[in-house]
Amino acid sequence: MDTVFKYIDENYQNLKNNKLKIAELGIGFYFNNAQKLKDSGFDVIVVDINKNAVLDAKNNGLNAFYDDLFEPNFEIYKNVGLIYSFRPPRDLQPFILKIAKKLNCDLIIKALSGEEPIEELKLINCQGKPIYVWKGD
């Protein structure tokens, strides 16, 4: 997971200066990357449909929200400049991309090992590990 953190830290410093947020979609119960981004100065929000995961994230000091990515509440995503997600199921990826397109922000997906992500995402080799990106305008 540190690959995505390093990629964001190296390529998205402008988000800090422009007061834009980073959103992790489908946080689950793994808060390490969001916490590292927050600790390095990024404004991070985390989102999940599991209310226990949202509560756990809040208890760990993260700005967490409950949301259904099939019917997103776009108020949550105000001022988001980058979305990332770890191992989202392939059938969820088009909905995540739809949110990124609506917000006109970049998207990074770390796909499940051996799973082919949706076609609109571009493969990037990051420290020998594959991540998939979509660039907003």
PDB file of N, CA and C in Angstrom, residues 36-134:
ATOM      1  N   LYS A  36      -1.230   8.257   6.945  1.00  0.00           N
ATOM      2  CA  LYS A  36       0.075   8.753   6.493  1.00  0.00           C
ATOM      3  C   LYS A  36      -0.085  10.009   5.646  1.00  0.00           C
ATOM      4  N   LEU A  37      -1.090  10.026   4.766  1.00  0.00           N
ATOM      5  CA  LEU A  37      -1.336  11.220   3.946  1.00  0.00           C
ATOM      6  C   LEU A  37      -1.718  12.407   4.827  1.00  0.00           C
ATOM      7  N   LYS A  38      -2.593  12.148   5.791  1.00  0.00           N
ATOM      8  CA  LYS A  38      -3.005  13.204   6.721  1.00  0.00           C
ATOM      9  C   LYS A  38      -1.794  13.728   7.501  1.00  0.00           C
ATOM     10  N   ASP A  39      -0.978  12.805   8.006  1.00  0.00           N
ATOM     11  CA  ASP A  39       0.198  13.193   8.782  1.00  0.00           C
ATOM     12  C   ASP A  39       1.215  13.979   7.959  1.00  0.00           C
ATOM     13  N   SER A  40       1.214  13.774   6.627  1.00  0.00           N
ATOM     14  CA  SER A  40       2.163  14.504   5.783  1.00  0.00           C
ATOM     15  C   SER A  40       1.570  15.816   5.256  1.00  0.00           C
ATOM     16  N   GLY A  41       0.387  16.203   5.774  1.00  0.00           N
ATOM     17  CA  GLY A  41      -0.148  17.523   5.465  1.00  0.00           C
ATOM     18  C   GLY A  41      -1.304  17.591   4.487  1.00  0.00           C
ATOM     19  N   PHE A  42      -1.727  16.449   3.955  1.00  0.00           N
ATOM     20  CA  PHE A  42      -2.868  16.451   3.039  1.00  0.00           C
ATOM     21  C   PHE A  42      -4.181  16.504   3.828  1.00  0.00           C
ATOM     22  N   ASP A  43      -5.184  17.125   3.223  1.00  0.00           N
ATOM     23  CA  ASP A  43      -6.535  17.133   3.779  1.00  0.00           C
ATOM     24  C   ASP A  43      -7.228  15.886   3.229  1.00  0.00           C
ATOM     25  N   VAL A  44      -7.469  14.910   4.080  1.00  0.00           N
ATOM     26  CA  VAL A  44      -7.968  13.599   3.642  1.00  0.00           C
ATOM     27  C   VAL A  44      -9.350  13.332   4.223  1.00  0.00           C
ATOM     28  N   ILE A  45     -10.236  12.821   3.358  1.00  0.00           N
ATOM     29  CA  ILE A  45     -11.496  12.269   3.840  1.00  0.00           C
ATOM     30  C   ILE A  45     -11.526  10.803   3.431  1.00  0.00           C
ATOM     31  N   VAL A  46     -12.224  10.003   4.222  1.00  0.00           N
ATOM     32  CA  VAL A  46     -12.372   8.587   3.895  1.00  0.00           C
ATOM     33  C   VAL A  46     -13.863   8.259   3.866  1.00  0.00           C
ATOM     34  N   VAL A  47     -14.217   7.325   2.994  1.00  0.00           N
ATOM     35  CA  VAL A  47     -15.618   7.014   2.739  1.00  0.00           C
ATOM     36  C   VAL A  47     -15.808   5.506   2.712  1.00  0.00           C
ATOM     37  N   ASP A  48     -16.913   5.054   3.300  1.00  0.00           N
ATOM     38  CA  ASP A  48     -17.260   3.629   3.220  1.00  0.00           C
ATOM     39  C   ASP A  48     -18.764   3.478   3.408  1.00  0.00           C
ATOM     40  N   ILE A  49     -19.296   2.365   2.925  1.00  0.00           N
ATOM     41  CA  ILE A  49     -20.707   2.061   3.120  1.00  0.00           C
ATOM     42  C   ILE A  49     -20.930   1.312   4.435  1.00  0.00           C
ATOM     43  N   ASN A  50     -19.841   0.805   5.007  1.00  0.00           N
ATOM     44  CA  ASN A  50     -19.910   0.087   6.278  1.00  0.00           C
ATOM     45  C   ASN A  50     -19.841   1.113   7.415  1.00  0.00           C
ATOM     46  N   LYS A  51     -20.941   1.256   8.124  1.00  0.00           N
ATOM     47  CA  LYS A  51     -21.005   2.267   9.187  1.00  0.00           C
ATOM     48  C   LYS A  51     -20.010   1.995  10.304  1.00  0.00           C
ATOM     49  N   ASN A  52     -19.701   0.729  10.569  1.00  0.00           N
ATOM     50  CA  ASN A  52     -18.694   0.398  11.588  1.00  0.00           C
ATOM     51  C   ASN A  52     -17.306   0.852  11.152  1.00  0.00           C
ATOM     52  N   ALA A  53     -17.006   0.717   9.861  1.00  0.00           N
ATOM     53  CA  ALA A  53     -15.707   1.177   9.339  1.00  0.00           C
ATOM     54  C   ALA A  53     -15.610   2.699   9.455  1.00  0.00           C
ATOM     55  N   VAL A  54     -16.707   3.397   9.157  1.00  0.00           N
ATOM     56  CA  VAL A  54     -16.723   4.861   9.264  1.00  0.00           C
ATOM     57  C   VAL A  54     -16.506   5.280  10.715  1.00  0.00           C
ATOM     58  N   LEU A  55     -17.202   4.631  11.637  1.00  0.00           N
ATOM     59  CA  LEU A  55     -17.042   4.942  13.057  1.00  0.00           C
ATOM     60  C   LEU A  55     -15.616   4.657  13.527  1.00  0.00           C
ATOM     61  N   ASP A  56     -15.066   3.533  13.094  1.00  0.00           N
ATOM     62  CA  ASP A  56     -13.688   3.171  13.446  1.00  0.00           C
ATOM     63  C   ASP A  56     -12.702   4.206  12.907  1.00  0.00           C
ATOM     64  N   ALA A  57     -12.914   4.650  11.672  1.00  0.00           N
ATOM     65  CA  ALA A  57     -12.037   5.658  11.072  1.00  0.00           C
ATOM     66  C   ALA A  57     -12.112   6.961  11.863  1.00  0.00           C
ATOM     67  N   LYS A  58     -13.329   7.350  12.248  1.00  0.00           N
ATOM     68  CA  LYS A  58     -13.490   8.568  13.061  1.00  0.00           C
ATOM     69  C   LYS A  58     -12.770   8.417  14.392  1.00  0.00           C
ATOM     70  N   ASN A  59     -12.890   7.246  15.005  1.00  0.00           N
ATOM     71  CA  ASN A  59     -12.220   6.989  16.284  1.00  0.00           C
ATOM     72  C   ASN A  59     -10.701   6.997  16.144  1.00  0.00           C
ATOM     73  N   ASN A  60     -10.214   6.812  14.911  1.00  0.00           N
ATOM     74  CA  ASN A  60      -8.780   6.870  14.639  1.00  0.00           C
ATOM     75  C   ASN A  60      -8.344   8.249  14.138  1.00  0.00           C
ATOM     76  N   GLY A  61      -9.224   9.243  14.283  1.00  0.00           N
ATOM     77  CA  GLY A  61      -8.865  10.618  13.965  1.00  0.00           C
ATOM     78  C   GLY A  61      -9.036  11.028  12.514  1.00  0.00           C
ATOM     79  N   LEU A  62      -9.701  10.210  11.719  1.00  0.00           N
ATOM     80  CA  LEU A  62      -9.894  10.548  10.309  1.00  0.00           C
ATOM     81  C   LEU A  62     -11.248  11.214  10.088  1.00  0.00           C
ATOM     82  N   ASN A  63     -11.323  12.023   9.074  1.00  0.00           N
ATOM     83  CA  ASN A  63     -12.550  12.688   8.658  1.00  0.00           C
ATOM     84  C   ASN A  63     -13.309  11.688   7.777  1.00  0.00           C
ATOM     85  N   ALA A  64     -14.247  10.942   8.370  1.00  0.00           N
ATOM     86  CA  ALA A  64     -14.876   9.802   7.707  1.00  0.00           C
ATOM     87  C   ALA A  64     -16.360  10.036   7.461  1.00  0.00           C
ATOM     88  N   PHE A  65     -16.820   9.482   6.329  1.00  0.00           N
ATOM     89  CA  PHE A  65     -18.213   9.637   5.926  1.00  0.00           C
ATOM     90  C   PHE A  65     -18.795   8.320   5.443  1.00  0.00           C
ATOM     91  N   TYR A  66     -20.065   8.138   5.739  1.00  0.00           N
ATOM     92  CA  TYR A  66     -20.833   7.031   5.185  1.00  0.00           C
ATOM     93  C   TYR A  66     -21.350   7.480   3.818  1.00  0.00           C
ATOM     94  N   ASP A  67     -21.179   6.630   2.789  1.00  0.00           N
ATOM     95  CA  ASP A  67     -21.748   6.931   1.479  1.00  0.00           C
ATOM     96  C   ASP A  67     -21.899   5.648   0.678  1.00  0.00           C
ATOM     97  N   ASP A  68     -22.907   5.655  -0.177  1.00  0.00           N
ATOM     98  CA  ASP A  68     -23.163   4.569  -1.113  1.00  0.00           C
ATOM     99  C   ASP A  68     -22.642   5.016  -2.470  1.00  0.00           C
ATOM    100  N   LEU A  69     -21.590   4.390  -2.963  1.00  0.00           N
ATOM    101  CA  LEU A  69     -20.959   4.828  -4.200  1.00  0.00           C
ATOM    102  C   LEU A  69     -21.849   4.627  -5.421  1.00  0.00           C
ATOM    103  N   PHE A  70     -22.890   3.807  -5.291  1.00  0.00           N
ATOM    104  CA  PHE A  70     -23.839   3.627  -6.393  1.00  0.00           C
ATOM    105  C   PHE A  70     -24.769   4.843  -6.500  1.00  0.00           C
ATOM    106  N   GLU A  71     -24.980   5.526  -5.372  1.00  0.00           N
ATOM    107  CA  GLU A  71     -25.796   6.745  -5.321  1.00  0.00           C
ATOM    108  C   GLU A  71     -25.096   7.746  -4.407  1.00  0.00           C
ATOM    109  N   PRO A  72     -23.994   8.311  -4.897  1.00  0.00           N
ATOM    110  CA  PRO A  72     -23.162   9.152  -4.022  1.00  0.00           C
ATOM    111  C   PRO A  72     -23.819  10.472  -3.625  1.00  0.00           C
ATOM    112  N   ASN A  73     -23.470  10.897  -2.424  1.00  0.00           N
ATOM    113  CA  ASN A  73     -23.858  12.207  -1.928  1.00  0.00           C
ATOM    114  C   ASN A  73     -22.704  13.155  -2.245  1.00  0.00           C
ATOM    115  N   PHE A  74     -22.848  13.941  -3.288  1.00  0.00           N
ATOM    116  CA  PHE A  74     -21.733  14.761  -3.764  1.00  0.00           C
ATOM    117  C   PHE A  74     -21.352  15.891  -2.816  1.00  0.00           C
ATOM    118  N   GLU A  75     -22.185  16.189  -1.828  1.00  0.00           N
ATOM    119  CA  GLU A  75     -21.807  17.181  -0.817  1.00  0.00           C
ATOM    120  C   GLU A  75     -20.549  16.730  -0.059  1.00  0.00           C
ATOM    121  N   ILE A  76     -20.426  15.429   0.132  1.00  0.00           N
ATOM    122  CA  ILE A  76     -19.265  14.872   0.834  1.00  0.00           C
ATOM    123  C   ILE A  76     -17.970  15.190   0.096  1.00  0.00           C
ATOM    124  N   TYR A  77     -18.044  15.224  -1.223  1.00  0.00           N
ATOM    125  CA  TYR A  77     -16.845  15.312  -2.065  1.00  0.00           C
ATOM    126  C   TYR A  77     -16.471  16.741  -2.471  1.00  0.00           C
ATOM    127  N   LYS A  78     -17.072  17.719  -1.825  1.00  0.00           N
ATOM    128  CA  LYS A  78     -16.776  19.115  -2.140  1.00  0.00           C
ATOM    129  C   LYS A  78     -15.284  19.383  -1.941  1.00  0.00           C
ATOM    130  N   ASN A  79     -14.661  20.004  -2.929  1.00  0.00           N
ATOM    131  CA  ASN A  79     -13.232  20.356  -2.924  1.00  0.00           C
ATOM    132  C   ASN A  79     -12.287  19.157  -2.982  1.00  0.00           C
ATOM    133  N   VAL A  80     -12.760  18.008  -3.441  1.00  0.00           N
ATOM    134  CA  VAL A  80     -11.873  16.852  -3.612  1.00  0.00           C
ATOM    135  C   VAL A  80     -11.120  17.006  -4.936  1.00  0.00           C
ATOM    136  N   GLY A  81      -9.803  16.876  -4.873  1.00  0.00           N
ATOM    137  CA  GLY A  81      -8.964  16.992  -6.060  1.00  0.00           C
ATOM    138  C   GLY A  81      -8.362  15.678  -6.508  1.00  0.00           C
ATOM    139  N   LEU A  82      -8.491  14.641  -5.682  1.00  0.00           N
ATOM    140  CA  LEU A  82      -7.949  13.321  -6.005  1.00  0.00           C
ATOM    141  C   LEU A  82      -8.740  12.273  -5.248  1.00  0.00           C
ATOM    142  N   ILE A  83      -9.075  11.193  -5.953  1.00  0.00           N
ATOM    143  CA  ILE A  83      -9.724  10.028  -5.335  1.00  0.00           C
ATOM    144  C   ILE A  83      -8.788   8.834  -5.510  1.00  0.00           C
ATOM    145  N   TYR A  84      -8.697   8.009  -4.478  1.00  0.00           N
ATOM    146  CA  TYR A  84      -7.984   6.742  -4.620  1.00  0.00           C
ATOM    147  C   TYR A  84      -8.770   5.646  -3.917  1.00  0.00           C
ATOM    148  N   SER A  85      -8.513   4.411  -4.359  1.00  0.00           N
ATOM    149  CA  SER A  85      -9.198   3.259  -3.777  1.00  0.00           C
ATOM    150  C   SER A  85      -8.313   2.029  -3.888  1.00  0.00           C
ATOM    151  N   PHE A  86      -8.313   1.233  -2.818  1.00  0.00           N
ATOM    152  CA  PHE A  86      -7.531  -0.002  -2.793  1.00  0.00           C
ATOM    153  C   PHE A  86      -8.430  -1.208  -3.032  1.00  0.00           C
ATOM    154  N   ARG A  87      -8.079  -1.973  -4.027  1.00  0.00           N
ATOM    155  CA  ARG A  87      -8.723  -3.255  -4.338  1.00  0.00           C
ATOM    156  C   ARG A  87     -10.257  -3.164  -4.453  1.00  0.00           C
ATOM    157  N   PRO A  88     -10.786  -2.136  -5.112  1.00  0.00           N
ATOM    158  CA  PRO A  88     -12.246  -2.136  -5.282  1.00  0.00           C
ATOM    159  C   PRO A  88     -12.642  -3.219  -6.288  1.00  0.00           C
ATOM    160  N   PRO A  89     -13.742  -3.911  -6.054  1.00  0.00           N
ATOM    161  CA  PRO A  89     -14.186  -4.907  -7.034  1.00  0.00           C
ATOM    162  C   PRO A  89     -14.369  -4.247  -8.402  1.00  0.00           C
ATOM    163  N   ARG A  90     -14.098  -5.001  -9.450  1.00  0.00           N
ATOM    164  CA  ARG A  90     -14.174  -4.457 -10.811  1.00  0.00           C
ATOM    165  C   ARG A  90     -15.550  -3.854 -11.096  1.00  0.00           C
ATOM    166  N   ASP A  91     -16.615  -4.465 -10.581  1.00  0.00           N
ATOM    167  CA  ASP A  91     -17.958  -3.937 -10.861  1.00  0.00           C
ATOM    168  C   ASP A  91     -18.236  -2.622 -10.128  1.00  0.00           C
ATOM    169  N   LEU A  92     -17.415  -2.265  -9.153  1.00  0.00           N
ATOM    170  CA  LEU A  92     -17.561  -0.992  -8.458  1.00  0.00           C
ATOM    171  C   LEU A  92     -16.733   0.116  -9.118  1.00  0.00           C
ATOM    172  N   GLN A  93     -15.708  -0.267  -9.861  1.00  0.00           N
ATOM    173  CA  GLN A  93     -14.793   0.704 -10.460  1.00  0.00           C
ATOM    174  C   GLN A  93     -15.480   1.719 -11.388  1.00  0.00           C
ATOM    175  N   PRO A  94     -16.452   1.327 -12.224  1.00  0.00           N
ATOM    176  CA  PRO A  94     -17.112   2.348 -13.055  1.00  0.00           C
ATOM    177  C   PRO A  94     -17.834   3.408 -12.231  1.00  0.00           C
ATOM    178  N   PHE A  95     -18.349   3.045 -11.078  1.00  0.00           N
ATOM    179  CA  PHE A  95     -19.041   4.010 -10.214  1.00  0.00           C
ATOM    180  C   PHE A  95     -18.044   4.970  -9.558  1.00  0.00           C
ATOM    181  N   ILE A  96     -16.883   4.443  -9.206  1.00  0.00           N
ATOM    182  CA  ILE A  96     -15.822   5.295  -8.657  1.00  0.00           C
ATOM    183  C   ILE A  96     -15.336   6.261  -9.738  1.00  0.00           C
ATOM    184  N   LEU A  97     -15.146   5.751 -10.950  1.00  0.00           N
ATOM    185  CA  LEU A  97     -14.721   6.602 -12.058  1.00  0.00           C
ATOM    186  C   LEU A  97     -15.767   7.673 -12.358  1.00  0.00           C
ATOM    187  N   LYS A  98     -17.027   7.310 -12.268  1.00  0.00           N
ATOM    188  CA  LYS A  98     -18.106   8.270 -12.516  1.00  0.00           C
ATOM    189  C   LYS A  98     -18.032   9.434 -11.511  1.00  0.00           C
ATOM    190  N   ILE A  99     -17.724   9.133 -10.260  1.00  0.00           N
ATOM    191  CA  ILE A  99     -17.566  10.175  -9.244  1.00  0.00           C
ATOM    192  C   ILE A  99     -16.383  11.078  -9.611  1.00  0.00           C
ATOM    193  N   ALA A 100     -15.248  10.464  -9.985  1.00  0.00           N
ATOM    194  CA  ALA A 100     -14.063  11.249 -10.368  1.00  0.00           C
ATOM    195  C   ALA A 100     -14.370  12.150 -11.560  1.00  0.00           C
ATOM    196  N   LYS A 101     -15.095  11.625 -12.541  1.00  0.00           N
ATOM    197  CA  LYS A 101     -15.442  12.428 -13.717  1.00  0.00           C
ATOM    198  C   LYS A 101     -16.351  13.585 -13.340  1.00  0.00           C
ATOM    199  N   LYS A 102     -17.330  13.317 -12.485  1.00  0.00           N
ATOM    200  CA  LYS A 102     -18.257  14.379 -12.064  1.00  0.00           C
ATOM    201  C   LYS A 102     -17.501  15.483 -11.324  1.00  0.00           C
ATOM    202  N   LEU A 103     -16.517  15.102 -10.526  1.00  0.00           N
ATOM    203  CA  LEU A 103     -15.710  16.069  -9.776  1.00  0.00           C
ATOM    204  C   LEU A 103     -14.568  16.648 -10.602  1.00  0.00           C
ATOM    205  N   ASN A 104     -14.319  16.034 -11.772  1.00  0.00           N
ATOM    206  CA  ASN A 104     -13.198  16.405 -12.627  1.00  0.00           C
ATOM    207  C   ASN A 104     -11.874  16.344 -11.859  1.00  0.00           C
ATOM    208  N   CYS A 105     -11.679  15.224 -11.166  1.00  0.00           N
ATOM    209  CA  CYS A 105     -10.441  15.044 -10.414  1.00  0.00           C
ATOM    210  C   CYS A 105      -9.779  13.732 -10.832  1.00  0.00           C
ATOM    211  N   ASP A 106      -8.512  13.604 -10.505  1.00  0.00           N
ATOM    212  CA  ASP A 106      -7.769  12.394 -10.827  1.00  0.00           C
ATOM    213  C   ASP A 106      -8.248  11.229  -9.960  1.00  0.00           C
ATOM    214  N   LEU A 107      -7.998  10.031 -10.467  1.00  0.00           N
ATOM    215  CA  LEU A 107      -8.371   8.798  -9.775  1.00  0.00           C
ATOM    216  C   LEU A 107      -7.198   7.836  -9.819  1.00  0.00           C
ATOM    217  N   ILE A 108      -6.919   7.210  -8.685  1.00  0.00           N
ATOM    218  CA  ILE A 108      -5.893   6.166  -8.593  1.00  0.00           C
ATOM    219  C   ILE A 108      -6.552   4.927  -8.016  1.00  0.00           C
ATOM    220  N   ILE A 109      -6.367   3.799  -8.696  1.00  0.00           N
ATOM    221  CA  ILE A 109      -6.890   2.529  -8.201  1.00  0.00           C
ATOM    222  C   ILE A 109      -5.752   1.529  -8.107  1.00  0.00           C
ATOM    223  N   LYS A 110      -5.633   0.916  -6.952  1.00  0.00           N
ATOM    224  CA  LYS A 110      -4.721  -0.217  -6.760  1.00  0.00           C
ATOM    225  C   LYS A 110      -5.610  -1.444  -6.855  1.00  0.00           C
ATOM    226  N   ALA A 111      -5.560  -2.098  -8.013  1.00  0.00           N
ATOM    227  CA  ALA A 111      -6.453  -3.225  -8.286  1.00  0.00           C
ATOM    228  C   ALA A 111      -6.054  -4.462  -7.477  1.00  0.00           C
ATOM    229  N   LEU A 112      -7.020  -5.334  -7.317  1.00  0.00           N
ATOM    230  CA  LEU A 112      -6.782  -6.630  -6.698  1.00  0.00           C
ATOM    231  C   LEU A 112      -5.744  -7.371  -7.530  1.00  0.00           C
ATOM    232  N   SER A 113      -4.820  -8.032  -6.898  1.00  0.00           N
ATOM    233  CA  SER A 113      -3.774  -8.755  -7.603  1.00  0.00           C
ATOM    234  C   SER A 113      -4.394  -9.743  -8.592  1.00  0.00           C
ATOM    235  N   GLY A 114      -3.969  -9.660  -9.836  1.00  0.00           N
ATOM    236  CA  GLY A 114      -4.472 -10.568 -10.863  1.00  0.00           C
ATOM    237  C   GLY A 114      -5.791 -10.149 -11.487  1.00  0.00           C
ATOM    238  N   GLU A 115      -6.403  -9.082 -10.972  1.00  0.00           N
ATOM    239  CA  GLU A 115      -7.671  -8.623 -11.530  1.00  0.00           C
ATOM    240  C   GLU A 115      -7.413  -7.497 -12.519  1.00  0.00           C
ATOM    241  N   GLU A 116      -8.056  -7.568 -13.657  1.00  0.00           N
ATOM    242  CA  GLU A 116      -7.929  -6.544 -14.686  1.00  0.00           C
ATOM    243  C   GLU A 116      -8.886  -5.406 -14.382  1.00  0.00           C
ATOM    244  N   PRO A 117      -8.379  -4.167 -14.240  1.00  0.00           N
ATOM    245  CA  PRO A 117      -9.271  -3.040 -13.959  1.00  0.00           C
ATOM    246  C   PRO A 117     -10.028  -2.623 -15.224  1.00  0.00           C
ATOM    247  N   ILE A 118     -10.958  -1.692 -15.064  1.00  0.00           N
ATOM    248  CA  ILE A 118     -11.739  -1.219 -16.207  1.00  0.00           C
ATOM    249  C   ILE A 118     -10.824  -0.549 -17.229  1.00  0.00           C
ATOM    250  N   GLU A 119     -11.268  -0.563 -18.469  1.00  0.00           N
ATOM    251  CA  GLU A 119     -10.439  -0.159 -19.597  1.00  0.00           C
ATOM    252  C   GLU A 119     -10.024   1.310 -19.582  1.00  0.00           C
ATOM    253  N   GLU A 120     -10.806   2.190 -18.989  1.00  0.00           N
ATOM    254  CA  GLU A 120     -10.503   3.624 -19.033  1.00  0.00           C
ATOM    255  C   GLU A 120      -9.309   4.012 -18.168  1.00  0.00           C
ATOM    256  N   LEU A 121      -8.861   3.112 -17.322  1.00  0.00           N
ATOM    257  CA  LEU A 121      -7.731   3.413 -16.447  1.00  0.00           C
ATOM    258  C   LEU A 121      -6.419   3.067 -17.136  1.00  0.00           C
ATOM    259  N   LYS A 122      -5.420   3.894 -16.896  1.00  0.00           N
ATOM    260  CA  LYS A 122      -4.110   3.705 -17.509  1.00  0.00           C
ATOM    261  C   LYS A 122      -3.148   3.086 -16.494  1.00  0.00           C
ATOM    262  N   LEU A 123      -2.448   2.055 -16.928  1.00  0.00           N
ATOM    263  CA  LEU A 123      -1.465   1.382 -16.080  1.00  0.00           C
ATOM    264  C   LEU A 123      -0.233   2.268 -15.904  1.00  0.00           C
ATOM    265  N   ILE A 124       0.202   2.378 -14.657  1.00  0.00           N
ATOM    266  CA  ILE A 124       1.449   3.081 -14.337  1.00  0.00           C
ATOM    267  C   ILE A 124       2.284   2.143 -13.471  1.00  0.00           C
ATOM    268  N   ASN A 125       3.554   2.040 -13.807  1.00  0.00           N
ATOM    269  CA  ASN A 125       4.486   1.247 -13.021  1.00  0.00           C
ATOM    270  C   ASN A 125       5.052   2.160 -11.935  1.00  0.00           C
ATOM    271  N   CYS A 126       4.732   1.857 -10.705  1.00  0.00           N
ATOM    272  CA  CYS A 126       5.201   2.655  -9.581  1.00  0.00           C
ATOM    273  C   CYS A 126       6.057   1.779  -8.685  1.00  0.00           C
ATOM    274  N   GLN A 127       7.347   1.976  -8.755  1.00  0.00           N
ATOM    275  CA  GLN A 127       8.305   1.179  -7.969  1.00  0.00           C
ATOM    276  C   GLN A 127       8.122  -0.312  -8.230  1.00  0.00           C
ATOM    277  N   GLY A 128       7.880  -0.659  -9.492  1.00  0.00           N
ATOM    278  CA  GLY A 128       7.728  -2.053  -9.873  1.00  0.00           C
ATOM    279  C   GLY A 128       6.358  -2.638  -9.580  1.00  0.00           C
ATOM    280  N   LYS A 129       5.441  -1.809  -9.089  1.00  0.00           N
ATOM    281  CA  LYS A 129       4.096  -2.287  -8.773  1.00  0.00           C
ATOM    282  C   LYS A 129       3.079  -1.545  -9.631  1.00  0.00           C
ATOM    283  N   PRO A 130       2.039  -2.257 -10.085  1.00  0.00           N
ATOM    284  CA  PRO A 130       1.051  -1.609 -10.949  1.00  0.00           C
ATOM    285  C   PRO A 130       0.013  -0.815 -10.159  1.00  0.00           C
ATOM    286  N   ILE A 131      -0.213   0.406 -10.604  1.00  0.00           N
ATOM    287  CA  ILE A 131      -1.365   1.177 -10.150  1.00  0.00           C
ATOM    288  C   ILE A 131      -2.043   1.693 -11.423  1.00  0.00           C
ATOM    289  N   TYR A 132      -3.299   2.021 -11.302  1.00  0.00           N
ATOM    290  CA  TYR A 132      -4.079   2.446 -12.464  1.00  0.00           C
ATOM    291  C   TYR A 132      -4.628   3.844 -12.195  1.00  0.00           C
ATOM    292  N   VAL A 133      -4.508   4.710 -13.203  1.00  0.00           N
ATOM    293  CA  VAL A 133      -4.912   6.095 -13.017  1.00  0.00           C
ATOM    294  C   VAL A 133      -5.854   6.554 -14.121  1.00  0.00           C
ATOM    295  N   TRP A 134      -6.626   7.531 -13.769  1.00  0.00           N
ATOM    296  CA  TRP A 134      -7.428   8.295 -14.732  1.00  0.00           C
ATOM    297  C   TRP A 134      -7.184   9.750 -14.387  1.00  0.00           C
TER     298      TRP A 134
END
